[in-house]
Short mmCIF file of C-alpha atoms in Angstrom, two decimals:
data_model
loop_
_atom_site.label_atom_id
_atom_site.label_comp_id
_atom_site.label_asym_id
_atom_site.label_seq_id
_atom_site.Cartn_x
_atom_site.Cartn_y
_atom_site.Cartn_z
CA UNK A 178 2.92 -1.24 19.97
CA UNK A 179 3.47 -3.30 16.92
CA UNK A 180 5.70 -3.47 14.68
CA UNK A 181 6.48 -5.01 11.17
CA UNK A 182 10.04 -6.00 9.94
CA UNK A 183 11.16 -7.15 6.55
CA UNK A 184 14.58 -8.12 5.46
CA UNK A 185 16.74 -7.96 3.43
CA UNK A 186 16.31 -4.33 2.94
CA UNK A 187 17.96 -4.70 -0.56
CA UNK A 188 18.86 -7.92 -2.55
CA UNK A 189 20.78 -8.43 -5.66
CA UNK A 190 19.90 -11.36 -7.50
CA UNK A 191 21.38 -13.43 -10.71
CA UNK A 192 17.85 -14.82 -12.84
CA UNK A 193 17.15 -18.11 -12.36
CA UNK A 194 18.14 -17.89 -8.91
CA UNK A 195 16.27 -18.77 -5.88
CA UNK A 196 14.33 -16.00 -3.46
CA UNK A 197 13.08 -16.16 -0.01
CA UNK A 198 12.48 -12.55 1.58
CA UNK A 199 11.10 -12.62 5.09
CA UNK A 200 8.21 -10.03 7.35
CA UNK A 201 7.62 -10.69 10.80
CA UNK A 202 4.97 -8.98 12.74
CA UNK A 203 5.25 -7.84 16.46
CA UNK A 204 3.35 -6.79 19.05
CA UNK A 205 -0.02 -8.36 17.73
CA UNK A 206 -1.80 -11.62 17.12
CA UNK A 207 -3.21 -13.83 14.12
CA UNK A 208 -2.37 -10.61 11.58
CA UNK A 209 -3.79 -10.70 8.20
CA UNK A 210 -0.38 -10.52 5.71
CA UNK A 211 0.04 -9.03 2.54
CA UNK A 212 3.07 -9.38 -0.35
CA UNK A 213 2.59 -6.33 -2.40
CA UNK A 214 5.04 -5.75 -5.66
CA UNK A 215 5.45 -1.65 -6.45
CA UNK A 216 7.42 -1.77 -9.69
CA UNK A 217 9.19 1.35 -10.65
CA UNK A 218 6.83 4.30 -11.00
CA UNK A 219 3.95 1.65 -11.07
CA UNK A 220 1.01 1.07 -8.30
CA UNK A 221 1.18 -1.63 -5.65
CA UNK A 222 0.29 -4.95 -6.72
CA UNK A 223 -0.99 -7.41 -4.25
CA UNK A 224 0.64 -10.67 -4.60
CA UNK A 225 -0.51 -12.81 -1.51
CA UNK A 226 -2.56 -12.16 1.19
CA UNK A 227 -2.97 -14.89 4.17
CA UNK A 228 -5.47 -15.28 7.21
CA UNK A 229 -4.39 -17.58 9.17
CA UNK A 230 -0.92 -20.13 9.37
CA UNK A 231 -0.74 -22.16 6.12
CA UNK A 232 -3.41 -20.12 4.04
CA UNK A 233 -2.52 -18.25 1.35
CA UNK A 234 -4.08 -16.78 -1.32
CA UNK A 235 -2.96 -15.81 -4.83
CA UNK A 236 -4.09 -12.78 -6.40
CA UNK A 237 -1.80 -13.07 -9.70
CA UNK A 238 -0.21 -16.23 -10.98
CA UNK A 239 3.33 -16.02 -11.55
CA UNK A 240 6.62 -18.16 -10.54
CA UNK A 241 6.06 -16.65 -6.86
CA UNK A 242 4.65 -18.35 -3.91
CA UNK A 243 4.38 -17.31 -0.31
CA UNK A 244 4.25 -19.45 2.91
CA UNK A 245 3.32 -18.67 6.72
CA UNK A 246 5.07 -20.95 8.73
CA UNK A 247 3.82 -19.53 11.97
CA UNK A 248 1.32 -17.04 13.26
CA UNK A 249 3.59 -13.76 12.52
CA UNK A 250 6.06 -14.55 9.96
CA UNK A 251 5.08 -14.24 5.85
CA UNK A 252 7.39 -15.48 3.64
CA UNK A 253 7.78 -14.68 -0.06
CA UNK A 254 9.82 -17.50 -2.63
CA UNK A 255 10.61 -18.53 -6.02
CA UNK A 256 12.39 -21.12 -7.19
CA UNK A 257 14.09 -19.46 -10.30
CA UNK A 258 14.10 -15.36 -10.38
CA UNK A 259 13.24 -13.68 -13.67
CA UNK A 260 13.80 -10.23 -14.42
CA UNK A 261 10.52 -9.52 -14.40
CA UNK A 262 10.94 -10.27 -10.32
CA UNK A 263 13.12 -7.12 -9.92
CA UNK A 264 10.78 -4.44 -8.01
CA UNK A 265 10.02 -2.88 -4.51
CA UNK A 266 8.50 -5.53 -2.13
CA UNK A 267 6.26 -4.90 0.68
CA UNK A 268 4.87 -6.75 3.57
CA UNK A 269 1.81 -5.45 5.52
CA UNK A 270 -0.55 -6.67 8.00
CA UNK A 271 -4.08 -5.58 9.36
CA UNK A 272 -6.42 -6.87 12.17
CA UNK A 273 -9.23 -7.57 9.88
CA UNK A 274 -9.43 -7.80 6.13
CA UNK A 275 -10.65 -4.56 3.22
CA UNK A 276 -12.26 -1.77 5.49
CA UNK A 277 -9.06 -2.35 7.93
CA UNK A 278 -5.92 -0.49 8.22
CA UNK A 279 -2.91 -1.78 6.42
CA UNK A 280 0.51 -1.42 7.87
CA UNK A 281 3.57 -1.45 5.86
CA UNK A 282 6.78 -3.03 6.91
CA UNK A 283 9.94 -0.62 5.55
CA UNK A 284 10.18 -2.80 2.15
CA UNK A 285 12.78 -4.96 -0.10
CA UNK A 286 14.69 -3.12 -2.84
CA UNK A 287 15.60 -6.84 -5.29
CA UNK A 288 17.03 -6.15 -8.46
CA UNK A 289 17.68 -9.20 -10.63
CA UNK A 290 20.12 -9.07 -13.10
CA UNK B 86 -15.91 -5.08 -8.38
CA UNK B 87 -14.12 -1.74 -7.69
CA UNK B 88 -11.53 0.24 -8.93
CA UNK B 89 -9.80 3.78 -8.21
CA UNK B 90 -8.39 6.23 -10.55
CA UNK B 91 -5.54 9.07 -9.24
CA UNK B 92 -6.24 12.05 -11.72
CA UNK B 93 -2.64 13.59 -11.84
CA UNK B 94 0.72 10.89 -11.89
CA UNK B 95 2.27 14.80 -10.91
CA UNK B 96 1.73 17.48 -8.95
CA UNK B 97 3.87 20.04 -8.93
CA UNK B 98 3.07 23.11 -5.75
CA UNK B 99 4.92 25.77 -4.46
CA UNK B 100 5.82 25.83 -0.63
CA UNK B 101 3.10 27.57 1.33
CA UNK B 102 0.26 27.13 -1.77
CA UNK B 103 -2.57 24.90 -1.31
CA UNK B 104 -2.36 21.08 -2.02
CA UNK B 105 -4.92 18.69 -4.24
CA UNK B 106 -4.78 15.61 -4.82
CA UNK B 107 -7.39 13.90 -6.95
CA UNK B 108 -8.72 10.71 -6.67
CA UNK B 109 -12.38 9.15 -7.96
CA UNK B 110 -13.37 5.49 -7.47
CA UNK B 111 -15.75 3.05 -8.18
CA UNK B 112 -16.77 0.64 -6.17
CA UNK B 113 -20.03 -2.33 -5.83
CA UNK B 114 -20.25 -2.00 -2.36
CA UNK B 115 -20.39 1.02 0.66
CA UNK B 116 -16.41 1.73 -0.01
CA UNK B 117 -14.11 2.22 2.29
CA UNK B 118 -11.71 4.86 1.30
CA UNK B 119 -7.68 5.63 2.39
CA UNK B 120 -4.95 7.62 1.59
CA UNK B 121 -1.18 6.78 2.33
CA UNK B 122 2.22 8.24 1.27
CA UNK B 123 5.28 6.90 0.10
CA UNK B 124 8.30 8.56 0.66
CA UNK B 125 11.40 7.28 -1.05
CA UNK B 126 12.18 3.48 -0.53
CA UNK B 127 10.25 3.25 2.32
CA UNK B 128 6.82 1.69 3.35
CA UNK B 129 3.63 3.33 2.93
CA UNK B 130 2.07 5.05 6.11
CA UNK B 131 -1.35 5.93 6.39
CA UNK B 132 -2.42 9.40 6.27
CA UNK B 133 -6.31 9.64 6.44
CA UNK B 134 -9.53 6.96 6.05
CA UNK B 135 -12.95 7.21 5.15
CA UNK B 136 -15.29 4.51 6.73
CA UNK B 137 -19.05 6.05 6.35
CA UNK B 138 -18.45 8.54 9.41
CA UNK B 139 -17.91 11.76 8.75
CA UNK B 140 -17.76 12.63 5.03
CA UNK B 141 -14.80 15.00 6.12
CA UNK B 142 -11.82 13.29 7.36
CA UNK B 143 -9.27 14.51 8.80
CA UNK B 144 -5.36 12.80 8.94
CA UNK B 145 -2.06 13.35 10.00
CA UNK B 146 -0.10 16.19 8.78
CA UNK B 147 -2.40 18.76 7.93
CA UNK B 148 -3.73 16.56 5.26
CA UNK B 149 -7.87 15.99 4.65
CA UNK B 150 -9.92 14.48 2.44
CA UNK B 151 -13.79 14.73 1.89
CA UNK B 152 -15.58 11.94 0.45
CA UNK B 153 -18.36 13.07 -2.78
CA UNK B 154 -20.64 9.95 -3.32
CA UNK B 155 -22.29 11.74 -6.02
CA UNK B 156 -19.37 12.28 -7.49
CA UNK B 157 -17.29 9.36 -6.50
CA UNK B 158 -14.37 11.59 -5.21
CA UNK B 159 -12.51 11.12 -2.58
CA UNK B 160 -9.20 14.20 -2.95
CA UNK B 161 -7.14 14.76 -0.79
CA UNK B 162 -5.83 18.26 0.41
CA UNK B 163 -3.79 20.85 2.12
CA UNK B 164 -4.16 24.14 2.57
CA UNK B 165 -0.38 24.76 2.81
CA UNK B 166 2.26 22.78 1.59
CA UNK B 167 5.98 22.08 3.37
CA UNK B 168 8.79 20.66 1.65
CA UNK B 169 8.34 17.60 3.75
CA UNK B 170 5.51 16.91 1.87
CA UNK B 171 7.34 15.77 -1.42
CA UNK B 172 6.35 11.74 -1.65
CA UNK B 173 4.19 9.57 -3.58
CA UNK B 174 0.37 9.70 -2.46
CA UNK B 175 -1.75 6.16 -2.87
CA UNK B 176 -5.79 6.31 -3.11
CA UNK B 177 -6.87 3.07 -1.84
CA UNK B 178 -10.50 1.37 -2.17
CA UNK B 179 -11.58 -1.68 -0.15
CA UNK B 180 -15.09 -3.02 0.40
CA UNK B 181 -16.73 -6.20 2.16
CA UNK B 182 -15.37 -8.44 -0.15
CA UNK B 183 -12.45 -10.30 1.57
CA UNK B 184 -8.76 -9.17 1.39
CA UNK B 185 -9.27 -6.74 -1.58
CA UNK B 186 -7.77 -3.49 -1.66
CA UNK B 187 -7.53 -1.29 -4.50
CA UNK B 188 -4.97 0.73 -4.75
CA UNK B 189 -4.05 3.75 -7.53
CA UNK B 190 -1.09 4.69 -9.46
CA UNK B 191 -0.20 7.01 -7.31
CA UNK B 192 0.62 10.48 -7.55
CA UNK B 193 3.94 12.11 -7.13
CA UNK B 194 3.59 15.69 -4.88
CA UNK B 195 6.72 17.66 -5.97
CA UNK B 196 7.13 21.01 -3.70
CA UNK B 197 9.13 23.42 -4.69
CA UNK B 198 10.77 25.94 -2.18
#
């Protein structure tokens, strides 16, 4: 069966610091990754969504960026954290992309202070 | 282009009363249509999706949904609710056009006992 994993499960961060939050995907092959951002009482908000290793795309511009280094791993950065940053972060993955399924990993509570 | 509107950021039921959920989209193409809950700081987990079978879908949980093209619906219910119930509920829209999900605001399911 697969599984999705996302860590750290919570994250306290100064602004203007740096981020890297991690997802890695089990139990399948060449998933299609999503960052979401679920502000407090808001909607998700999809951030980055990748197909294959080294593409990404950006839905909204902001001082995020996400990599995939290798066929199951998505990784979500920033160079300098602004408050704005602080939110509930999810991960998911799918076989295919829109009419497919969309698995959540168990989120990323970062608070930036 | 597409879009999907939740009706109610609240509901509020009674244990053992029925459960609705409203949700109406829009959407260019032949949508594809989901449901998922949230229940605190945790990932989303589907409960139910509509893919141009069945206009009546049945998910997990007791929960359904029937999807209304004339009327661009796509609620969810229950005809009894438990107190496990209590979460956020997402409407999601997705159609052929690559990587794009929709999602609502959500709606917040309060049962009381």
């Amino acid at each position: 069966s697969q599984t999705i994993h996302q860590w750290p499960a919570t994250l306290v961060q100064p602004v203007g610091s740096p981020l890297s939050l991690e997802c890695t995907v089990e139990g399948t092959s060449n998933p299609n990754l999503y960052w979401y951002r679920q502000a407090a009482g808001r909607g998700l908000q999809l951030l980055f969504y990748s197909v294959g290793i080294g593409q990404i795309s950006s839905e909204v511009p902001q001082n995020l960026s996400a990599s995939r280094p290798q066929d199951r791993q998505f990784i979500l950065s920033s160079k300098k954290l602004l408050l704005s940053d602080s939110g509930f972060y999810l991960c998911a993955w799918s076989r295919g992309l829109a009419r497919d399924t969309q698995y959540f990993g168990p989120g990323t509570r970062l608070t930036v202070l | 282009a597409q879009s999907v509107t939740q009706l109610d950021s609240h509901v509020s039921v009674s244990e053992g009363t029925p459960v609705l959920l409203r949700c109406n989209y829009s959407s260019s193409y032949s949508p594809s249509l989901f449901w998922y809950v949230q229940h605190p700081n945790k990932g989303l987990q589907l409960l139910l999706k509509y893919t141009s079978a069945a206009t009546l879908v049945k998910g997990i949980n007791g929960f359904e949904a029937e999807f209304k093209k004339s009327e661009t619906s796509f609620h969810l219910t229950k005809p009894s609710a438990h107190m496990s119930d209590a979460a956020e509920y997402f409407c999601v829209v997705s159609n052929t056009n690559a990587g794009k999900s929709t999602f609502g605001d959500g709606t917040t399911l309060t049962v009381k006992p």
